[in-house]
CSV table of C-alpha atoms and ligand atoms in Angstrom, one decimal:
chain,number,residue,atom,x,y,z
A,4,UNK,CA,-23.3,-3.7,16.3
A,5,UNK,CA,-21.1,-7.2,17.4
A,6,UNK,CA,-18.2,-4.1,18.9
A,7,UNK,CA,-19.4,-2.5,21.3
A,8,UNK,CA,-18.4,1.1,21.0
A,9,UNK,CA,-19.5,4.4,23.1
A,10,UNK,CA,-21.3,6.6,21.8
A,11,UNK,CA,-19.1,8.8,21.8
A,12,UNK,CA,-16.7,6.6,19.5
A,13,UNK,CA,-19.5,6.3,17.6
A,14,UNK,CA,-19.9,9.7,16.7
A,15,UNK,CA,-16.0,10.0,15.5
A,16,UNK,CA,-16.4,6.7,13.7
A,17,UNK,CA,-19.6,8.3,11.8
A,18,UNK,CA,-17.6,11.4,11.3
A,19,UNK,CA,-14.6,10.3,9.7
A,20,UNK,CA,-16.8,7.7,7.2
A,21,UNK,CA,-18.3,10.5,6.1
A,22,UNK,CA,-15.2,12.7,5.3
A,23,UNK,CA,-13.8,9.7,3.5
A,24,UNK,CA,-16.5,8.9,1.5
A,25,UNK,CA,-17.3,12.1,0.3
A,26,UNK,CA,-14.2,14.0,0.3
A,27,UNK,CA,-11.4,11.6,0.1
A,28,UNK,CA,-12.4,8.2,-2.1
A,29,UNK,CA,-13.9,10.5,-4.7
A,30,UNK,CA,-10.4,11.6,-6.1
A,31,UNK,CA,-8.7,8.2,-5.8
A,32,UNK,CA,-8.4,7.6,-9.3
A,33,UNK,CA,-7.3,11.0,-10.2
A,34,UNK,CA,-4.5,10.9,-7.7
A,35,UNK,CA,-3.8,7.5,-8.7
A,36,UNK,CA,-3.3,8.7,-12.3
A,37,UNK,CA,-1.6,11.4,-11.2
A,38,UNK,CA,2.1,10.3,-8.8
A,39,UNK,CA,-0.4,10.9,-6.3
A,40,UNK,CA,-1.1,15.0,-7.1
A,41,UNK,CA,-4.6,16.3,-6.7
A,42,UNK,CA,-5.4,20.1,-8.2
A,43,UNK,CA,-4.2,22.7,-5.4
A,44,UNK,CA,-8.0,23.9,-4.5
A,45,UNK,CA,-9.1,20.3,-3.8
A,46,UNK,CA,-5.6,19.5,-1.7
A,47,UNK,CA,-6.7,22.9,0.4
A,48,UNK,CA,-10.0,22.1,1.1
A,49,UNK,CA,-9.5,18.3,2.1
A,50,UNK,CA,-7.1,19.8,4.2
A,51,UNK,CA,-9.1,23.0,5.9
A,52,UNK,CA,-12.4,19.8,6.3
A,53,UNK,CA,-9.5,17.9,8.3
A,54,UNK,CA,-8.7,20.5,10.3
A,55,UNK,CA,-12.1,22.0,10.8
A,56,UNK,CA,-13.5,18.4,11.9
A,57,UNK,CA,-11.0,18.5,14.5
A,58,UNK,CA,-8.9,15.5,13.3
A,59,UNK,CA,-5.4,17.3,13.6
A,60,UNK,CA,-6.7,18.0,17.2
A,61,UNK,CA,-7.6,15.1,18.4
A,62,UNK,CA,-4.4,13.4,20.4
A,63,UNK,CA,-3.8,17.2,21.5
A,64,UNK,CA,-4.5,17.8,25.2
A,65,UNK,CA,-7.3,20.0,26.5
A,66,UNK,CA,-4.6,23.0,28.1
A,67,UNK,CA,-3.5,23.4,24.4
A,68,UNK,CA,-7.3,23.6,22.9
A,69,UNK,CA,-6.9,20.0,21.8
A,70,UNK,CA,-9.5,17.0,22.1
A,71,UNK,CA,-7.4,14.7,24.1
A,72,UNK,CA,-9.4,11.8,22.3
A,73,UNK,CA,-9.4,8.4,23.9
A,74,UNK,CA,-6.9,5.7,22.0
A,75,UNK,CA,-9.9,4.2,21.2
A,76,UNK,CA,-11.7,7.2,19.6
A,77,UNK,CA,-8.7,7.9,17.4
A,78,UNK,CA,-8.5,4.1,16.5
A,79,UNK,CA,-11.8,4.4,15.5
A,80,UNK,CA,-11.5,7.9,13.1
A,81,UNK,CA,-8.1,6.0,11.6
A,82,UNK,CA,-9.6,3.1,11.3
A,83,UNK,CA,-12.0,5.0,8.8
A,84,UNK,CA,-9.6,6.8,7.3
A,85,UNK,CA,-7.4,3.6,6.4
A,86,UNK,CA,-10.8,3.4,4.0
A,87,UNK,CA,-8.9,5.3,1.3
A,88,UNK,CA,-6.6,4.8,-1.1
A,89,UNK,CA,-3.1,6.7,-2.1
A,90,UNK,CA,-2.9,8.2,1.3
A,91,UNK,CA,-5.0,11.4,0.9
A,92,UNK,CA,-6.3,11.0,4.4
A,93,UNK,CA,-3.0,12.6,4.8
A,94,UNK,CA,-4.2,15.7,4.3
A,95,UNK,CA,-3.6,16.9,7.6
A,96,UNK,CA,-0.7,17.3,10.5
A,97,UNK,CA,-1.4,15.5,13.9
A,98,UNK,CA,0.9,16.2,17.0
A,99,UNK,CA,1.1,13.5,19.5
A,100,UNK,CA,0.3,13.4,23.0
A,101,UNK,CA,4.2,12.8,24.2
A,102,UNK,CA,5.2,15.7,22.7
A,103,UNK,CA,3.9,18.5,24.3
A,104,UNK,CA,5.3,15.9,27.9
A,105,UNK,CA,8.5,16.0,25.7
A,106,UNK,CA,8.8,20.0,24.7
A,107,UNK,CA,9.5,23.4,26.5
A,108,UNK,CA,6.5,25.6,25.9
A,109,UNK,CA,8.3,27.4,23.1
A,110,UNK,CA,9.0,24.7,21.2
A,111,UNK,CA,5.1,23.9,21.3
A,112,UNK,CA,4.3,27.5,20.5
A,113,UNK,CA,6.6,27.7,17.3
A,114,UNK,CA,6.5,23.8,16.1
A,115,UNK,CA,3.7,21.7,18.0
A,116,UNK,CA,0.9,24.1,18.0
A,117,UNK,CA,1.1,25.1,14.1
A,118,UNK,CA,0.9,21.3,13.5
A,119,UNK,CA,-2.8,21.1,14.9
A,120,UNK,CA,-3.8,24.7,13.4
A,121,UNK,CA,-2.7,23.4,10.3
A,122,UNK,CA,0.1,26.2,10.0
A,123,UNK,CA,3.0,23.9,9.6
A,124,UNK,CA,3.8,20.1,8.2
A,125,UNK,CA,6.4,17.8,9.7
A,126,UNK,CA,8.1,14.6,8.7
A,127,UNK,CA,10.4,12.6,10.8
A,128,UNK,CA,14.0,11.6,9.6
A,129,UNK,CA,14.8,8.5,11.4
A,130,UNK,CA,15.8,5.8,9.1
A,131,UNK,CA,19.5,5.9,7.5
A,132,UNK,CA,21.1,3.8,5.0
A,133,UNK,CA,22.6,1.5,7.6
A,134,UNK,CA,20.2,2.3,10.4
A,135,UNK,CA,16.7,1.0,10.0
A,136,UNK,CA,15.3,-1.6,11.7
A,137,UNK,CA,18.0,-1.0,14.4
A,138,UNK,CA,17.4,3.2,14.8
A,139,UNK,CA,20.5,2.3,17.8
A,140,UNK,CA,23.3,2.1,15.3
A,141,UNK,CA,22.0,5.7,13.5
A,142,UNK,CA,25.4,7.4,12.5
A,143,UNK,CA,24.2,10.9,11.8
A,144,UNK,CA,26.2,13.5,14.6
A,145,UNK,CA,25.2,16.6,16.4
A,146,UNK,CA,28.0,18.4,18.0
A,147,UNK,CA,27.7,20.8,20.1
A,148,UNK,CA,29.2,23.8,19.5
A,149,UNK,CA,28.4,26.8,21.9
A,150,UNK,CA,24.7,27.3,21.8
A,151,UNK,CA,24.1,25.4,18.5
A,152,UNK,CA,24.6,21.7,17.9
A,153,UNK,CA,26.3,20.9,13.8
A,154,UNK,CA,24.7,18.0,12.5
A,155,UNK,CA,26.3,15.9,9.4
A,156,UNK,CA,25.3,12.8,8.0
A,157,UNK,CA,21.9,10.8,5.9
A,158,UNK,CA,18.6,10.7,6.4
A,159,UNK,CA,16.3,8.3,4.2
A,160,UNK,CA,12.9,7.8,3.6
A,161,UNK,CA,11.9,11.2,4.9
A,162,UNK,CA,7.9,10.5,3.9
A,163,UNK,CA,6.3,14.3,3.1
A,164,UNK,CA,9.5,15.8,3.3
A,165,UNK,CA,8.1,17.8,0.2
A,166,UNK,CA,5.1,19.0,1.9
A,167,UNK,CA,6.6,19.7,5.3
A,168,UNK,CA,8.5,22.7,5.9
A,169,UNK,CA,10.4,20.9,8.8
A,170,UNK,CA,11.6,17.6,10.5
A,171,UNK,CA,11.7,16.1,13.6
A,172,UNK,CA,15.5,14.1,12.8
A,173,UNK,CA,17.0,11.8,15.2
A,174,UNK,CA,20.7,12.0,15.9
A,175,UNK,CA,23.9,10.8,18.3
A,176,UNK,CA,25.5,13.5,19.8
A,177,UNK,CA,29.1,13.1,19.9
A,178,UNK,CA,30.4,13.6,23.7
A,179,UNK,CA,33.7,13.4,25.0
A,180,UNK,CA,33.3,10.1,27.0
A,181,UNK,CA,32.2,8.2,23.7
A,182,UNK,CA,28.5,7.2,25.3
A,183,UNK,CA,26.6,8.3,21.9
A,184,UNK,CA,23.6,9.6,23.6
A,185,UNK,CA,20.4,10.1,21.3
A,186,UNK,CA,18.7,13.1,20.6
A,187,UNK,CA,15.7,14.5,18.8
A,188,UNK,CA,16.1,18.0,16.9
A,189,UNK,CA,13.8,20.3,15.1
A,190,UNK,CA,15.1,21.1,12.2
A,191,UNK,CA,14.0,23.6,9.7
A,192,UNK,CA,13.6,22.2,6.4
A,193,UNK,CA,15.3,25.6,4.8
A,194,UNK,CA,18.4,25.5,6.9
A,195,UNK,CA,21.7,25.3,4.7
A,196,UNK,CA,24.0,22.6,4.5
A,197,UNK,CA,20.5,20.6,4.4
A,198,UNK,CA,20.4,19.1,0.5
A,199,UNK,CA,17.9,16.5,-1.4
A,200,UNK,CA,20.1,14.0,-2.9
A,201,UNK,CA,17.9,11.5,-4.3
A,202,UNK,CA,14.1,11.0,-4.2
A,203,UNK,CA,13.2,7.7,-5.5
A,204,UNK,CA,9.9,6.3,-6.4
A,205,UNK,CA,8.1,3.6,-4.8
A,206,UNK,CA,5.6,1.1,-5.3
A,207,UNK,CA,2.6,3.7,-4.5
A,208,UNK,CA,0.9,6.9,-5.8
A,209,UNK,CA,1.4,9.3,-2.8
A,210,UNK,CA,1.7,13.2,-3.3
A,211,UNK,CA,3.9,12.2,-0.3
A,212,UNK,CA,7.7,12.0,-1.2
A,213,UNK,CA,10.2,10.0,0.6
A,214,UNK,CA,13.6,11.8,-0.1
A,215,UNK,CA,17.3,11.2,0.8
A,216,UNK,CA,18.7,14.0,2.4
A,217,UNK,CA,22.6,14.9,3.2
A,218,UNK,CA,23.2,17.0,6.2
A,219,UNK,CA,26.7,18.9,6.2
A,220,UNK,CA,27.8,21.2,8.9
A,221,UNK,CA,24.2,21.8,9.4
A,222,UNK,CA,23.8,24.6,12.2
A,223,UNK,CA,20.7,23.5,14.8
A,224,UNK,CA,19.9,26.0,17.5
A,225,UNK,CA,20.4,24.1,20.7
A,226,UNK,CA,16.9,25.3,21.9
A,227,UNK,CA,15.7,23.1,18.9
A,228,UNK,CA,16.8,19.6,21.0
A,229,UNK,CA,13.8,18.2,22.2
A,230,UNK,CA,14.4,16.8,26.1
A,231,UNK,CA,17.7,15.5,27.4
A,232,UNK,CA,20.2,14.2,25.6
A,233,UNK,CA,20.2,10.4,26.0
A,234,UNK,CA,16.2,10.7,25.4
A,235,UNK,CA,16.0,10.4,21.6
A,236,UNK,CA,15.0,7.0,21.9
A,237,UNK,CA,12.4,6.9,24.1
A,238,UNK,CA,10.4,9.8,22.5
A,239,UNK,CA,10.9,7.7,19.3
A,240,UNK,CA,9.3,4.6,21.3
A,241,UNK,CA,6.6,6.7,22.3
A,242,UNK,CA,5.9,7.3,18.5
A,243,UNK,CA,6.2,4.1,17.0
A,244,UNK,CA,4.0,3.4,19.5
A,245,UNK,CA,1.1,5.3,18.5
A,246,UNK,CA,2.0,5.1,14.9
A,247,UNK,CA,1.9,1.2,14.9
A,248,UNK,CA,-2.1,1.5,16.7
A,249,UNK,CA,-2.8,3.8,13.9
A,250,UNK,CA,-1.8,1.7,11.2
A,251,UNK,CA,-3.3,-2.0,12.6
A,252,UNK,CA,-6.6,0.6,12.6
A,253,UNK,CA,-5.9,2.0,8.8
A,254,UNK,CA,-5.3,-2.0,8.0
A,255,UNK,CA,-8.4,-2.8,9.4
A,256,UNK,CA,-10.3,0.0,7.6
A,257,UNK,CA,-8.3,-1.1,3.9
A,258,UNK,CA,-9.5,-4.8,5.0
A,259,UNK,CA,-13.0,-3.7,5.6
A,260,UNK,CA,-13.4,-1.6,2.3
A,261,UNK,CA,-11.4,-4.5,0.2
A,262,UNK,CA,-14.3,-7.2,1.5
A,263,UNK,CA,-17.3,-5.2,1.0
A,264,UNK,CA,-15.9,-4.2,-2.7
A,265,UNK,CA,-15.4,-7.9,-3.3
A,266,UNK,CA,-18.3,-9.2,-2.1
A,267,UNK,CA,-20.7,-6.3,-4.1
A,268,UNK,CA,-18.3,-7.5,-7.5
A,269,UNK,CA,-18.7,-10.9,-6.6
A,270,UNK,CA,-22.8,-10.5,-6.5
A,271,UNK,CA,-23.0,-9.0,-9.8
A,272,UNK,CA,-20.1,-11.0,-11.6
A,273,UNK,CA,-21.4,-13.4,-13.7
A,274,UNK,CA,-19.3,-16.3,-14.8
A,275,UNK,CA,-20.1,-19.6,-16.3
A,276,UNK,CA,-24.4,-18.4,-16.3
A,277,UNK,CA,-23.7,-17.7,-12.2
A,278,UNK,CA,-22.5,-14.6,-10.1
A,279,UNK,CA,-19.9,-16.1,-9.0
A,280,UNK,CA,-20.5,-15.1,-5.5
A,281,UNK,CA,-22.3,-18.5,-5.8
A,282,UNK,CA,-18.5,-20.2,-5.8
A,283,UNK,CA,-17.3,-21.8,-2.7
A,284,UNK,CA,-14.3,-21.1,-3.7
A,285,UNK,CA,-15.0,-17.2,-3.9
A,286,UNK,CA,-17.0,-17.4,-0.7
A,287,UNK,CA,-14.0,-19.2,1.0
A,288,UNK,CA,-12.0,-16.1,0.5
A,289,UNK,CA,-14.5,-13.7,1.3
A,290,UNK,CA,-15.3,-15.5,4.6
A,291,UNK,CA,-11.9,-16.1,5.6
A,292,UNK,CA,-10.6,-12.5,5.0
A,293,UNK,CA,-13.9,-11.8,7.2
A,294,UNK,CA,-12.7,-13.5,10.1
A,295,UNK,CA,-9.4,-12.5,10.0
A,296,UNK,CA,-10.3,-9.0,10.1
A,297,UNK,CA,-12.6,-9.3,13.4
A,298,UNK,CA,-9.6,-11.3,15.0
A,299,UNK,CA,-7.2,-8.4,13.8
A,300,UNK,CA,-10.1,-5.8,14.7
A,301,UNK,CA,-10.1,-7.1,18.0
A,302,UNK,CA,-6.8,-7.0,19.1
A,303,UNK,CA,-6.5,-3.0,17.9
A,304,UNK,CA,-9.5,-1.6,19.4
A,305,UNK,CA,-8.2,-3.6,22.7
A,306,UNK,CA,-4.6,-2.5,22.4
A,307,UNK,CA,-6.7,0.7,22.8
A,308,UNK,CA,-8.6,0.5,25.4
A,309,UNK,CA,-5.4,-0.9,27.2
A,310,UNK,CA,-4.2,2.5,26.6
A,311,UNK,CA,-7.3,4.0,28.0
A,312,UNK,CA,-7.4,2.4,31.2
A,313,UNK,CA,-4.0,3.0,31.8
A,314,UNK,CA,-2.4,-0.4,31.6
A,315,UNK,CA,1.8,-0.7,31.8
A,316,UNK,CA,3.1,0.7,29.4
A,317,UNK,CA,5.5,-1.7,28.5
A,318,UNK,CA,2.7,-4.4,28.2
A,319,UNK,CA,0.5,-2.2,25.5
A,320,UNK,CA,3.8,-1.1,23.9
A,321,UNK,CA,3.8,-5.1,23.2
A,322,UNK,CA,0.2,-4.8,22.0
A,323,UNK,CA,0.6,-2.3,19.7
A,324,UNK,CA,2.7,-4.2,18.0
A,325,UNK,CA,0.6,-7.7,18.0
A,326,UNK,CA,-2.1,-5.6,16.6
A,327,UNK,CA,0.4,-3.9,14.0
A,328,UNK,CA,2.0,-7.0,13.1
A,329,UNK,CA,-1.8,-8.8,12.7
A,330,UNK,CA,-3.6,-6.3,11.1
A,331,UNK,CA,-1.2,-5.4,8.6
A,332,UNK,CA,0.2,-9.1,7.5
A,333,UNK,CA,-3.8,-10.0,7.3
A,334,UNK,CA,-4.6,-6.6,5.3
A,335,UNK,CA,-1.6,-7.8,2.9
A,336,UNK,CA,-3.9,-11.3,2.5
A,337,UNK,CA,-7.4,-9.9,2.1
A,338,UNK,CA,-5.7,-7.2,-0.8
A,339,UNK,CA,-4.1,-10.2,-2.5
A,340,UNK,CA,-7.6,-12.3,-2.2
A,341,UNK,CA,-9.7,-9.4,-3.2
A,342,UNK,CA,-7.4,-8.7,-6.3
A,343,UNK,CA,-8.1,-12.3,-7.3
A,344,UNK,CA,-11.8,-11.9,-6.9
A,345,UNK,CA,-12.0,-8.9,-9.1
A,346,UNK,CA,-9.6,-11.3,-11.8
A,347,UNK,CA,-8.2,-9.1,-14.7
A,348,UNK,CA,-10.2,-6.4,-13.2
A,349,UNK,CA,-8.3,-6.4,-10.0
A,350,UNK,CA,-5.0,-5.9,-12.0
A,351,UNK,CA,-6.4,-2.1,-13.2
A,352,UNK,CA,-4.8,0.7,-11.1
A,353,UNK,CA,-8.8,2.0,-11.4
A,354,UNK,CA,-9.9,-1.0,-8.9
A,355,UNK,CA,-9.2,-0.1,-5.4
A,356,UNK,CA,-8.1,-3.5,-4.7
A,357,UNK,CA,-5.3,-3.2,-7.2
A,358,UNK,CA,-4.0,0.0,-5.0
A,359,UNK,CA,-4.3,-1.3,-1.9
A,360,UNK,CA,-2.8,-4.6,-3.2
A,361,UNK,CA,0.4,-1.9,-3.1
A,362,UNK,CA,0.6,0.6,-1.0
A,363,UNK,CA,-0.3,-1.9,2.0
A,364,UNK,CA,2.7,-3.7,1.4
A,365,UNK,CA,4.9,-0.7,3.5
A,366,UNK,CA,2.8,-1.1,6.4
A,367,UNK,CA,4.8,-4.7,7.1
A,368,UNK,CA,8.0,-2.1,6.1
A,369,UNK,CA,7.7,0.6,8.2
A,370,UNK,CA,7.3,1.5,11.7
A,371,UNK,CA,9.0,-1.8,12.5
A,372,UNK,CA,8.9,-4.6,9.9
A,373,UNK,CA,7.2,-7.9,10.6
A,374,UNK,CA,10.0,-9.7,11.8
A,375,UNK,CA,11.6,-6.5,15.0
A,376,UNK,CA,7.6,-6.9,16.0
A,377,UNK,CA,8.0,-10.5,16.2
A,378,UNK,CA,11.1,-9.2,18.4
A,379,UNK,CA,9.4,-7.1,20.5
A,380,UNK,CA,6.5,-9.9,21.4
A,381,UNK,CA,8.9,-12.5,21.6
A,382,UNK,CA,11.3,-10.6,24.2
A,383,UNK,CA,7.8,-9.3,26.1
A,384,UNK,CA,6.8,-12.8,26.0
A,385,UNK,CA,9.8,-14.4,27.3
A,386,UNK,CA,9.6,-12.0,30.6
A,387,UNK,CA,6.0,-12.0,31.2
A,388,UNK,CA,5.1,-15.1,30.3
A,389,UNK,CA,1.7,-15.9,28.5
A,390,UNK,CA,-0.8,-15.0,31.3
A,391,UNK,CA,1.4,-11.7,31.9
A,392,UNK,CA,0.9,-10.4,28.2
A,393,UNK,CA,-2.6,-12.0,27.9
A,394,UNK,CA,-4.2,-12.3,31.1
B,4,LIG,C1,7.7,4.2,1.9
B,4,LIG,C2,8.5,4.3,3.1
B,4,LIG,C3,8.4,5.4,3.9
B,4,LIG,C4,9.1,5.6,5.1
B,4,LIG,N1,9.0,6.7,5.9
B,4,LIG,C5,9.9,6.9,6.8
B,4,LIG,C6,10.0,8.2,7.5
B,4,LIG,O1,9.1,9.1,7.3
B,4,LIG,N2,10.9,8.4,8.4
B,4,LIG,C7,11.8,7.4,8.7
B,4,LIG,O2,12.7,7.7,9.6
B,4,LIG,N3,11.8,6.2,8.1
B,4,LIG,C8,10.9,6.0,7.2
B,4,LIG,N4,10.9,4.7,6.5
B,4,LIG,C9,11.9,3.7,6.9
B,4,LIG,C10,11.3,2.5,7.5
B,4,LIG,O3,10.9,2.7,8.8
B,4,LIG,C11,12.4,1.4,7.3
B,4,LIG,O4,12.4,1.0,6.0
B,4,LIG,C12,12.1,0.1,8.2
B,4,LIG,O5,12.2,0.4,9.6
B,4,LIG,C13,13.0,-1.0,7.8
B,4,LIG,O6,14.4,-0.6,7.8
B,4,LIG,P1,15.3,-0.9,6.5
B,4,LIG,O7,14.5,-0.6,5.3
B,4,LIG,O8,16.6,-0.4,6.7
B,4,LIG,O9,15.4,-2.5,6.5
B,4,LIG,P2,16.5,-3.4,7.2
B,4,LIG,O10,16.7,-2.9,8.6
B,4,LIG,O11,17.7,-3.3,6.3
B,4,LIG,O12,15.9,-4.8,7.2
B,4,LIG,C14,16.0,-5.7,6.0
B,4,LIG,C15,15.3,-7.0,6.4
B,4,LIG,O13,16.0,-7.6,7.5
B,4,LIG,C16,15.0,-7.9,8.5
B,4,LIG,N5,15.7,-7.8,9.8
B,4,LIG,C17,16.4,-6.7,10.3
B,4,LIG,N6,16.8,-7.0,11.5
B,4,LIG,C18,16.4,-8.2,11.9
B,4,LIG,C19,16.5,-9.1,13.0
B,4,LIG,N7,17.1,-8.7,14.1
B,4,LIG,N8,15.9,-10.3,12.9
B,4,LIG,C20,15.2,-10.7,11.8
B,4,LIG,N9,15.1,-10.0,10.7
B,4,LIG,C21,15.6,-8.7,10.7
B,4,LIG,C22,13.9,-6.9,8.3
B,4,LIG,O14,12.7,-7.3,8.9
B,4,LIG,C23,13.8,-6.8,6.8
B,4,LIG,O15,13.1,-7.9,6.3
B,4,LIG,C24,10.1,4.6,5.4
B,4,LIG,C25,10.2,3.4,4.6
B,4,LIG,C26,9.4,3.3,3.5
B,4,LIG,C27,9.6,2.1,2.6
C-alpha cells in the first residue's frame, strides 16, 4: 500500500471500513429520505457497535480506561468514517484528550466519562449571531453571583443539541476591571431560563439539529466552569484543533468513496456505443480528483504524525488547518466532478454523490471557514517563514 501505515493503524483503518460498510452506508438512503431519522432500534444499535468497537474511547487516556489512540490511528478510523453519508457515523460521543488536562476529576466523573460510556451526548455552543469566525467578540455573559455564575445571551448553530442532554457553551465573564475573560461552562441542557428559539434547516439530511438558543438569567453552578477564567479560548483552540484533523480525514474518506463510485458508474455507463469511462474527458476528472486526494491525504496523515512525535504545537496547530483547508476545498471539487460524472443521475438524493455534493459544503463553513485558515497559515507563515512551517 503507497501510505505506509502500522500495523496497528491498519487494524483501526480495517475496523472502522467494516462498521461503515455494513452498519452505516446501508441506511443512507433511508435517512436521506427521512430529515436524516433512522427507526430508534437501528439508531441504538449503530450506536452500542460504536461504542463496543471502542470508537468513543479512543482519544481517552489509559488512567480513564480509554485507548489513548495515536493522531494518526484516529485519522485513520475518521478517515473511514468520512465514507458515509448524512452524518450517521455520528452515532457516538467522543471526549477529547485536553479535556480530562482541562477538568477537575468531578467534572470528568459526571460529564467526560458518560461521554465515552455512551451515557451522555454533548454539543458545543460557540458560534453567536455576531460572533463566528471571530469566537473573541462572543457577547454571551456569565456573572458571577456567589457560588453560581448567570449566563444571558445566544447561542447558534448548536449541532445535536436535540440529541445531547448538555453543552459545553463558551462565554465572557463580566468582571469589574472590564478585561472580558473567556470561559467554558457545562451546562445542562434542562436548566431553566435555557429556551429553543429557532431551529432552522440546512442544506443536509442530519438527525443532527442545529438550534438557536436564548439564555436568560440562566443559573450555572460555578463548579461547572471548566479551568480558569481567561482560559475559554485556549481549550477552544485545543478543539478546533482536533476537530479540523478529523474533518481533512472525513474529506479524504468522502473523496475516496466519491472516486471509486464514479469510476465503477463510469465503467458500466454507456454513452454514444462506449462506457464512457473510455472519455478523456471523464478520465481527466477521475484522475485529477485522484491526485488531489493523495496530495490532500498526505498532508492529514502528516499533520498527524506531527502530533505523534510531539512537534510545537503551534506549528501542527498551523497544519491542521493546511490539511483542513486542503482536504475539504478538494472534497468540495471531487463531489462537484463526481456529480457531473453520474449526469442526471448524480442530481437524485439516492446517488451518494448528490449527498455529499451537500453536506460537504459546511466542512469549508465550520470549524474555521476557508478564508480564518488561510489567516492562521498566513500569520504562521509570516513568523516562521517557509522552511520553519515546512522544513
Ligand atoms: C451546519 C452548521 C453547524 C454548526 N455547528 C456549530 C456548533 O455545533 N457549535 C458552534 O459553536 N458553531 C457551530 N457552527 C458555526 C460555525 O462554526 C460558523 O458558521 C463558522 O465559524 C463561520 O461563522 P459565521 O457563520 O458567523 O460566518 P461569518 O463569521 O459571518 O463569516 C462570513 C464570511 O466572511 C468571511 N470572513 C470572516 N472574517 C474574515 C476575515 N477576517 N477575512 C476574510 N474573510 C473573513 C468568512 O470566511 C465567511 O466567508 C455551525 C455552522 C453550521 C453551518
Amino acid at each position: 500500500m503507497p501510505l505506509a501505515l502500522s500495523d496497528t493503524t491498519k487494524a483501526w483503518q480495517h475496523k472502522a471500513r467494516e462498521f461503515a460498510e455494513t452498519e452505516l452506508i446501508p441506511h443512507e438512503v433511508e435517512a436521506e429520505m427521512h430529515d436524516g431519522r433512522l427507526p430508534d432500534e437501528i439508531e441504538h444499535r449503530q450506536h452500542a457497535l460504536a461504542v463496543e468497537l471502542g470508537l468513543s474511547r479512543m482519544d481517552v487516556p489509559k488512567d480513564w480506561g480509554g485507548l489513548e489512540l495515536s493522531a494518526t490511528d484516529q485519522v485513520a478510523v475518521w478517515e473511514q468514517l468520512g465514507r458515509v453519508t448524512n452524518a450517521l457515523c455520528w452515532c457516538f460521543s467522543e471526549p477529547q484528550r485536553w479535556m480530562f488536562e482541562a477538568c477537575t476529576r468531578e467534572q470528568i466523573e459526571t460529564w467526560i466519562q458518560p461521554l465515552s460510556t455512551g451515557r451522555r451526548r454533548e454539543c458545543y455552543a460557540i458560534t453567536e449571531a455576531e460572533a463566528g469566525s471571530d469566537p473573541g467578540s462572543i457577547r454571551t455573559t456569565a456573572r458571577r453571583d456567589g457560588d453560581h455564575y448567570v449566563i444571558d445571551g445566544e447561542k447558534w448553530f448548536v449541532t445535536g443539541a436535540n440529541k445531547a442532554d448538555f453543552a459545553i457553551l463558551e462565554a465572557v465573564v463580566a468582571t469589574a476591571d472590564g478585561s472580558r475573560p473567556h470561559a467554558l461552562f457545562f451546562l445542562d441542557l434542562a436548566t431553566p431560563g435555557l429556551e429553543i428559539i429557532d431551529n432552522p434547516s440546512f442544506g443536509h439530511a442530519f438527525a443532527s439539529h442545529h438550534p438557536t438558543y436564548r439564555l436568560t438569567g440562566v443559573r450555572v453552578p460555578a463548579a461547572n466552569r471548566i479551568g480558569e477564567e481567561g482560559a475559554g479560548l485556549d481549550y477552544t483552540k485545543s478543539w478546533f484543533r482536533r476537530e479540523r484533523l478529523m474533518i481533512a480525514a472525513r474529506c479524504c474518506g468522502a473523496a475516496a468513496r466519491l472516486i471509486e463510485e464514479g469510476m465503477e458508474f463510469a465503467r458500466t455507463r454507456i454513452v454514444g456505443g462506449s462506457p464512457i469511462a473510455e472519455y478523456q474527458l471523464i478520465q481527466a476528472m477521475l484522475a485529477d480528483s485522484t491526485a488531489e486526494l493523495w496530495g490532500a491525504k498526505l498532508m492529514t496523515y502528516e499533520a498527524a504524525a506531527m502530533q505523534d512525535r510531539g512537534e510545537d504545537l503551534a506549528v501542527v496547530h498551523t497544519h491542521c488547518s493546511i490539511a483542513k483547508l486542503v482536504a475539504s476545498e478538494m472534497a468540495n471539487r471531487v463531489a462537484d466532478r463526481v456529480v457531473q460524472i453520474f449526469g442526471g443521475r448524480g442530481y437524485m438524493r439516492r446517488t451518494a454523490a448528490q449527498r455529499f455534493y451537500r453536506e460537504l459544503r459546511v466542512d469549508r463553513i465550520w470549524e474555521g471557514t476557508s478564508e480564518i485558515q488561510r489567516l492562521i497559515i498566513a500569520r504562521s507563515l509570516l513568523k516562521r517563514g517557509v522552511e520553519g512551517l515546512l522544513g
